[in-house]
Short mmCIF file of C-alpha atoms in Angstrom, two decimals:
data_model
loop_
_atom_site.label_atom_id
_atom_site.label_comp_id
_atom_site.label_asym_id
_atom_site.label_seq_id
_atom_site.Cartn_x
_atom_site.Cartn_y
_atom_site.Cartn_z
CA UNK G 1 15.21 -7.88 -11.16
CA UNK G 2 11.45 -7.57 -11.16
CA UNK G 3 9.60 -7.18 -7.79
CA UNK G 4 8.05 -10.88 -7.92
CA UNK G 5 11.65 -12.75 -8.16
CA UNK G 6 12.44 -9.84 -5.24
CA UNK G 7 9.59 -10.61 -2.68
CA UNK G 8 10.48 -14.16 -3.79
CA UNK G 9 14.34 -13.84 -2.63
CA UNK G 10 13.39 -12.13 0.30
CA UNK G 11 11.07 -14.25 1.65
CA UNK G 12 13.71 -17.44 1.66
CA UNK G 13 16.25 -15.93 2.51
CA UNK G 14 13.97 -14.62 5.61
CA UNK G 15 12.96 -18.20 5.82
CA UNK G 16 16.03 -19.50 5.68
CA UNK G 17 17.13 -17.96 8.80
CA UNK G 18 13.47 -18.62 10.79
CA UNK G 19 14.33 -21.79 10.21
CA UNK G 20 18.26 -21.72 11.26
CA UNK G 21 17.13 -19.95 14.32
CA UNK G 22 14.52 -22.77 15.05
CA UNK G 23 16.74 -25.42 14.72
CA UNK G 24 19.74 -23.72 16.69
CA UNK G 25 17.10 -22.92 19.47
CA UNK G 26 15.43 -26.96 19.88
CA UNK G 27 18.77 -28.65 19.31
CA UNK G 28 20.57 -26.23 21.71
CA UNK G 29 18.45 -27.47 24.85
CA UNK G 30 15.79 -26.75 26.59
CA UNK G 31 16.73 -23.53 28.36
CA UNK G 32 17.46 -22.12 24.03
CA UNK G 33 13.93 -23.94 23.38
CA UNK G 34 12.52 -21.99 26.37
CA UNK G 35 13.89 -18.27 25.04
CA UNK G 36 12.58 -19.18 21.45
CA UNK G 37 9.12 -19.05 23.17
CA UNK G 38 9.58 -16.02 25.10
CA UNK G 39 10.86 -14.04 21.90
CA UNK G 40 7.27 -15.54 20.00
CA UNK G 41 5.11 -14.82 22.80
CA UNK G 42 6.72 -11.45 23.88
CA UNK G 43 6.60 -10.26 19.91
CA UNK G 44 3.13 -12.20 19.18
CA UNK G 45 1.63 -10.74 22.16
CA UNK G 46 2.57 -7.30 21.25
CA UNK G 47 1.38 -7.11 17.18
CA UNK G 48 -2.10 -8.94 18.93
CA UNK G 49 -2.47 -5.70 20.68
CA UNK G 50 -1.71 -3.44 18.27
CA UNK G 51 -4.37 -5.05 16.12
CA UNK G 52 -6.46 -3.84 18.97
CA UNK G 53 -5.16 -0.81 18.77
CA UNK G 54 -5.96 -0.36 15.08
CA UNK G 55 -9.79 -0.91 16.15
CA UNK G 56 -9.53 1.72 18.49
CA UNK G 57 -9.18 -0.10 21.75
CA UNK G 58 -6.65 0.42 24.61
CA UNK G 59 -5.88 -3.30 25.88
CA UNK G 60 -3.37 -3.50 28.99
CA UNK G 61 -0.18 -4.50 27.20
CA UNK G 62 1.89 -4.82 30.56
CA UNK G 63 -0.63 -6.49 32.36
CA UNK G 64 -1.04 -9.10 29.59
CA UNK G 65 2.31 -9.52 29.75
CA UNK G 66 2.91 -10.69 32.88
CA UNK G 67 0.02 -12.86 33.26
CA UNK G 68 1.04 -14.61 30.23
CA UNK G 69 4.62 -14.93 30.93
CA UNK G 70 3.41 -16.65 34.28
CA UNK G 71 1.39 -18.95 32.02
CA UNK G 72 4.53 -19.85 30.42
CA UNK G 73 6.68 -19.67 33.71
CA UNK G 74 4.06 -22.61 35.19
CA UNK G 75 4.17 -24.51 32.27
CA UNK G 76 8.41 -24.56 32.43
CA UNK G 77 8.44 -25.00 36.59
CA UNK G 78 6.35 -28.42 35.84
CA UNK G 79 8.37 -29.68 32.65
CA UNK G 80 11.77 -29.27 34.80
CA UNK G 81 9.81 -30.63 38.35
CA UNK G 82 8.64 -33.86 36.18
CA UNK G 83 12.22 -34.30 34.10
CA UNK G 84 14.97 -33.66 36.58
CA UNK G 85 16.70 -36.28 38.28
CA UNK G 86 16.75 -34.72 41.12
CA UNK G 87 14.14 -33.79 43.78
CA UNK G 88 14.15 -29.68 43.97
CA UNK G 89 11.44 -28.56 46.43
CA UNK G 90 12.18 -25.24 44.89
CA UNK G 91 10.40 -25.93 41.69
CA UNK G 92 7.44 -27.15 43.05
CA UNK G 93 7.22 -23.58 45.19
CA UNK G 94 7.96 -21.62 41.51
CA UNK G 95 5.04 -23.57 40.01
CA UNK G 96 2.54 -22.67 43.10
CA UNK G 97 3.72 -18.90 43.07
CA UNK G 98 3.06 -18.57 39.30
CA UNK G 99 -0.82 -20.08 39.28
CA UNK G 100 -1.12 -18.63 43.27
CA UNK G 101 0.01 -15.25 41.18
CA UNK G 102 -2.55 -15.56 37.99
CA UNK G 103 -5.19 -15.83 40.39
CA UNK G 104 -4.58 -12.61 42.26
CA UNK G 105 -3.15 -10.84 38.41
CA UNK G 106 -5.54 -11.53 36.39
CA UNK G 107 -8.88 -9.63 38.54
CA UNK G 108 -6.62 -6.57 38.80
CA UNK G 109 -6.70 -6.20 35.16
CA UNK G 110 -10.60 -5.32 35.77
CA UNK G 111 -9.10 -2.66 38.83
CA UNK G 112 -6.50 -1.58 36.75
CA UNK G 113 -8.98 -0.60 34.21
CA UNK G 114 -11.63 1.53 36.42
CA UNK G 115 -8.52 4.20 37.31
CA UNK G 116 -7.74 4.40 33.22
CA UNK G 117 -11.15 6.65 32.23
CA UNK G 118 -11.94 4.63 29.29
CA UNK G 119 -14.59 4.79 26.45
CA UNK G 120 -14.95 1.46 26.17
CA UNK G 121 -13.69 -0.35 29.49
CA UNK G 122 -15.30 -3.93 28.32
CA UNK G 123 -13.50 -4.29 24.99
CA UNK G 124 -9.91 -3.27 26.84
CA UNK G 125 -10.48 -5.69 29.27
CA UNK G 126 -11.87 -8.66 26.91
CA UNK G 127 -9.16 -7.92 24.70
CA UNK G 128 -6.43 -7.81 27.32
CA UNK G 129 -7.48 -11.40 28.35
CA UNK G 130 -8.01 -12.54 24.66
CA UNK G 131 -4.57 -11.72 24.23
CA UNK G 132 -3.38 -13.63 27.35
CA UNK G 133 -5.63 -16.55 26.38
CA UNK G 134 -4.43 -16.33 22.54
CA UNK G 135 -0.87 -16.67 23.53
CA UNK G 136 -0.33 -17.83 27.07
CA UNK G 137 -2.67 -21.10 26.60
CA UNK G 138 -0.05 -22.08 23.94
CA UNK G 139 3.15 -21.49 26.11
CA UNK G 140 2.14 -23.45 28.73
CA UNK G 141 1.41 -26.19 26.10
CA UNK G 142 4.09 -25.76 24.02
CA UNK G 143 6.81 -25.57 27.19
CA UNK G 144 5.27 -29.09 28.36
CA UNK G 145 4.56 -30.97 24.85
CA UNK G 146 7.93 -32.39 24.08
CA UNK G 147 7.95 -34.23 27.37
CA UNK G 148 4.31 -35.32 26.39
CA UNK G 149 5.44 -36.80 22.93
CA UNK G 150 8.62 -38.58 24.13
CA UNK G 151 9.23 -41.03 26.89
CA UNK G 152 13.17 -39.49 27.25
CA UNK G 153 13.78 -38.31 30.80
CA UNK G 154 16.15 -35.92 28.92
CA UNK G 155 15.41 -33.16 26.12
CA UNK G 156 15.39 -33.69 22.80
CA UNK G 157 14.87 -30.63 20.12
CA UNK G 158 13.88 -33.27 17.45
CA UNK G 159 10.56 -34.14 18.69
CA UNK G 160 9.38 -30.73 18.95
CA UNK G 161 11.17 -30.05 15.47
CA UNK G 162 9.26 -32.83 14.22
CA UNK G 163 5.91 -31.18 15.98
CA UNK G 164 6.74 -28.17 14.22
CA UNK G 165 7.16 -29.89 11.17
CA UNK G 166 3.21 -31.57 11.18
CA UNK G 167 2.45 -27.88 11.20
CA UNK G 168 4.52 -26.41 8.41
CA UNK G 169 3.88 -29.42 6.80
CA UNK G 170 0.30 -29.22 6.32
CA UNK G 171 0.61 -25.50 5.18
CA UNK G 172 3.12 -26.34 2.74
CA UNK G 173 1.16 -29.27 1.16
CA UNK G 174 -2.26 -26.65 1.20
CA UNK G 175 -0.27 -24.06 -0.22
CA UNK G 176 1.07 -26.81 -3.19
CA UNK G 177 -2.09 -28.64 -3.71
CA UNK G 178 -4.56 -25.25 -3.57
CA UNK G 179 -2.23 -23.74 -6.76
CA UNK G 180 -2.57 -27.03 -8.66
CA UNK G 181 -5.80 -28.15 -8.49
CA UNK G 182 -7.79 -26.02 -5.69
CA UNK G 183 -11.22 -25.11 -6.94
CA UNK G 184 -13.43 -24.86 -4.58
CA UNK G 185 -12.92 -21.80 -1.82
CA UNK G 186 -13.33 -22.68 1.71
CA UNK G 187 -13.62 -19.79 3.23
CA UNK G 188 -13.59 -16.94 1.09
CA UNK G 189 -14.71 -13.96 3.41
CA UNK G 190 -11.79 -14.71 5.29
CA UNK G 191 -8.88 -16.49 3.47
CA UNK G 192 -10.10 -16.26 -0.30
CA UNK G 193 -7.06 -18.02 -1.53
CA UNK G 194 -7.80 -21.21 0.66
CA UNK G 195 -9.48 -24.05 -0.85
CA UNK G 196 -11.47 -27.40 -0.18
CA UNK G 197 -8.75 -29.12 -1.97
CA UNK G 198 -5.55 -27.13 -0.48
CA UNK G 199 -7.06 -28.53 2.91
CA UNK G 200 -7.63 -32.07 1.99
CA UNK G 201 -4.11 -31.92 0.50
CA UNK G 202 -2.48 -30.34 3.35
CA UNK G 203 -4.16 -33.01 5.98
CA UNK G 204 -2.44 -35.47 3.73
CA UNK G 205 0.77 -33.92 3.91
CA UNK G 206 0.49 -33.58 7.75
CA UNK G 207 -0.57 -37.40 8.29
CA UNK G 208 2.96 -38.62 6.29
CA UNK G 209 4.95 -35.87 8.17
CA UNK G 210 4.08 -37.46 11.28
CA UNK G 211 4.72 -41.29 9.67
CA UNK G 212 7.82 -39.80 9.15
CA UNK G 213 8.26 -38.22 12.48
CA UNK G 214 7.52 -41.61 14.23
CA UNK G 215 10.24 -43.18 11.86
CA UNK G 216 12.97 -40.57 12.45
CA UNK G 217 12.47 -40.44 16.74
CA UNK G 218 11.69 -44.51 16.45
CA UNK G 219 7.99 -43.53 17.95
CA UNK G 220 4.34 -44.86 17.82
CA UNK G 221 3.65 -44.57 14.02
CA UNK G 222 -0.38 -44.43 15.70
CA UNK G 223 0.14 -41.49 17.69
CA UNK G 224 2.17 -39.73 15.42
CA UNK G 225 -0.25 -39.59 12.72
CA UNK G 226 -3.17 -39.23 14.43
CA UNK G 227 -1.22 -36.14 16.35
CA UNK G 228 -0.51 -34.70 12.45
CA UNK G 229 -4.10 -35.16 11.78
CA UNK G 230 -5.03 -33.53 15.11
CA UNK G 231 -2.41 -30.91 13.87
CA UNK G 232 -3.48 -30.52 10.42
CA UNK G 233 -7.86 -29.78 11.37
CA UNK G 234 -6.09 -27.06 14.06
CA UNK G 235 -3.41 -25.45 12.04
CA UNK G 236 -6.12 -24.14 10.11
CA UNK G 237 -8.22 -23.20 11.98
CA UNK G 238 -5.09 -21.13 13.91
CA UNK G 239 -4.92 -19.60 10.16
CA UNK G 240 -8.28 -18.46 9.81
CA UNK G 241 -8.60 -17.02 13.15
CA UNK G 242 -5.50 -14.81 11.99
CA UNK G 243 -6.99 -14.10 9.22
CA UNK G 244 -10.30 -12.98 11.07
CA UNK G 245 -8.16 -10.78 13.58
CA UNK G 246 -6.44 -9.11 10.53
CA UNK G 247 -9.62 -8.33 8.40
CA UNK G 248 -11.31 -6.73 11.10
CA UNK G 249 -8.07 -4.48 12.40
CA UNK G 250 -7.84 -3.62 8.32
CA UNK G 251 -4.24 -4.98 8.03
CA UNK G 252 -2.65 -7.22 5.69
CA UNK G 253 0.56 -8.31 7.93
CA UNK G 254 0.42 -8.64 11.60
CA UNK G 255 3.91 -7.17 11.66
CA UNK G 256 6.65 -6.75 9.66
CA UNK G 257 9.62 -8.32 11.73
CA UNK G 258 10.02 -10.81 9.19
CA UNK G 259 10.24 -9.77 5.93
CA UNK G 260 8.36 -11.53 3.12
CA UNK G 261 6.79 -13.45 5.90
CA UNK G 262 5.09 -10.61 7.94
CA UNK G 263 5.22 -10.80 11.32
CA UNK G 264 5.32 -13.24 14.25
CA UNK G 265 1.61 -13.76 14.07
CA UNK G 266 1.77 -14.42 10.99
CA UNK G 267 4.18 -17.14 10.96
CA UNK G 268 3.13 -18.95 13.53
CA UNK G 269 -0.39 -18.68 13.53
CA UNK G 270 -1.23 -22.11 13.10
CA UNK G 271 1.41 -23.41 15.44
CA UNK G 272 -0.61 -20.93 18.59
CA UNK G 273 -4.21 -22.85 17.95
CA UNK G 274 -2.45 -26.22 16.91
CA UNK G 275 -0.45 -26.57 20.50
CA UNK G 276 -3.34 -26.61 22.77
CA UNK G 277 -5.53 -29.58 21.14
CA UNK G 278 -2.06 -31.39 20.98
CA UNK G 279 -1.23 -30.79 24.46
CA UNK G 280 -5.08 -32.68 25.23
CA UNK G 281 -4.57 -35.47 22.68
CA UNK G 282 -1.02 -36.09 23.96
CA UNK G 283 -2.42 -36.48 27.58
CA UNK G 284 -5.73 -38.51 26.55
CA UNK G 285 -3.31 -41.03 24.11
CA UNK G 286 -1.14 -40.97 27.57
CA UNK G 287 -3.84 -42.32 29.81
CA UNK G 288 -5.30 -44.65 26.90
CA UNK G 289 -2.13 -46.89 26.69
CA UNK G 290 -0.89 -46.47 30.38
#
């Protein structure tokens, strides 16, 4: 067996079980749905520093940490406070505590740092934050988008399965359509393998993943494409900022937890960037046609 046909084999079968876990995790429930994100953000969050590290900077992995895992803690307190059937004053309180505790976290990073006799006390502290920004903003999106994109009062995995979906979708389709017929790079200092025509074809792909999405859930076929195509412009943008953050560390793989797929970072890249300008075009389509 030649080392091509091996990567190859390796990478589905590793895909093969991303994608089992995935599935097991959204159709589960929400509280399965909720650990899926802590395993991506915990992981993600820790190969985003060590691409610091690889540039010689010393970011504040715990501190990150916990100010993004309140991020995502805010972001779950108001998806169960705004979906349960019952009133719990209690959930209100966790959502208060977790901003109430950013506010007072997040400026002892900058203490923190004056007792660690740094070199270069700016970068660790920009990069700490980067990090929270890079993958707490997402959390918080991500653990409120499925009640966004559904008018349920109860969970259901398949709309953020079919969210998921816009995104792989539009990779897939670049992928096909760049090998086929891409000719003209689109960013070659970054992504040299990406092309004008890979893009065009992935946005394509993206739009009738979310027709299909709409027909599958029984949703607005409007907002479901014009989500993909939201999805699509974002997804690669989330890839070339990857890209960006890997070049300049010198690294080819953000990890290696997933093999033929590199790591966390690396897999869901686009889905990190994509969540946020979902979240904001779920709520502005919300308050259009309310």
């Amino acid at each position: 067996m030649n080392d091509k046909l091996r990567n190859l084999l390796i990478r589905t079968a590793s895909g093969a079980v991303l994608l089992a876990v995935v599935l097991a995790a959204s159709l589960c429930g929400y509280v399965t749905y909720v650990a899926m994100l802590v395993v991506i953000m915990c992981v993600g969050l820790r190969e985003f520093y060590l691409l610091a590290k690889a540039k010689g900077l010393r970011p504040q992995q715990f501190m990150g940490l916990v100010a993004t895992t309140l991020m995502l803690v805010a972001g779950v307190a108001q998806y169960v406070g705004e979906s349960s059937d019952y009133c719990c004053a209690h959930i209100g309180s966790i959502l208060v505590v977790a901003f109430l505790l950013m506010v007072v976290w997040i400026p002892l990073i900058f203490v923190v740092e004056i007792f660690r006799k740094s070199d270069s006390p700016l970068l660790n502290i920009a990069t700490t934050l980067m990090g929270v920004l890079y993958l707490g903003i997402p959390m918080f999106a991500l653990a409120l988008l499925p009640m966004l994109l559904t008018s349920e009062g109860s969970w259901n995995g398949l709309v953020f399965l079919m969210f998921l979906f816009l995104v792989w979708g539009n990779d897939v389709f670049a992928y096909l359509v760049g090998v086929t017929c891409g000719k003209h790079k689109m960013c070659e200092r970054l992504s040299p393998k990406k092309s004008w025509e890979g893009f065009f074809g992935g946005v394509l792909g993206s739009v009738a993943m979310g027709a299909l999405a709409a027909a599958v859930l029984d949703g607005d076929y409007l907002k479901w494409m014009l989500l993909a195509l939201v999805v699509s412009l974002a997804s690669v943008l989330g890839d070339l900022v990857e890209s960006m953050f890997k070049r300049d560390a010198g690294v080819k793989d953000s990890g290696n937890i997933m093999p033929g797929h590199g790591g966390m970072l690396d897999r869901f890249d686009a889905l990190l960037v994509a969540a946020p300008f979902a979240f904001v075009f779920a709520l502005i389509y919300m308050v259009i046609t309310n």
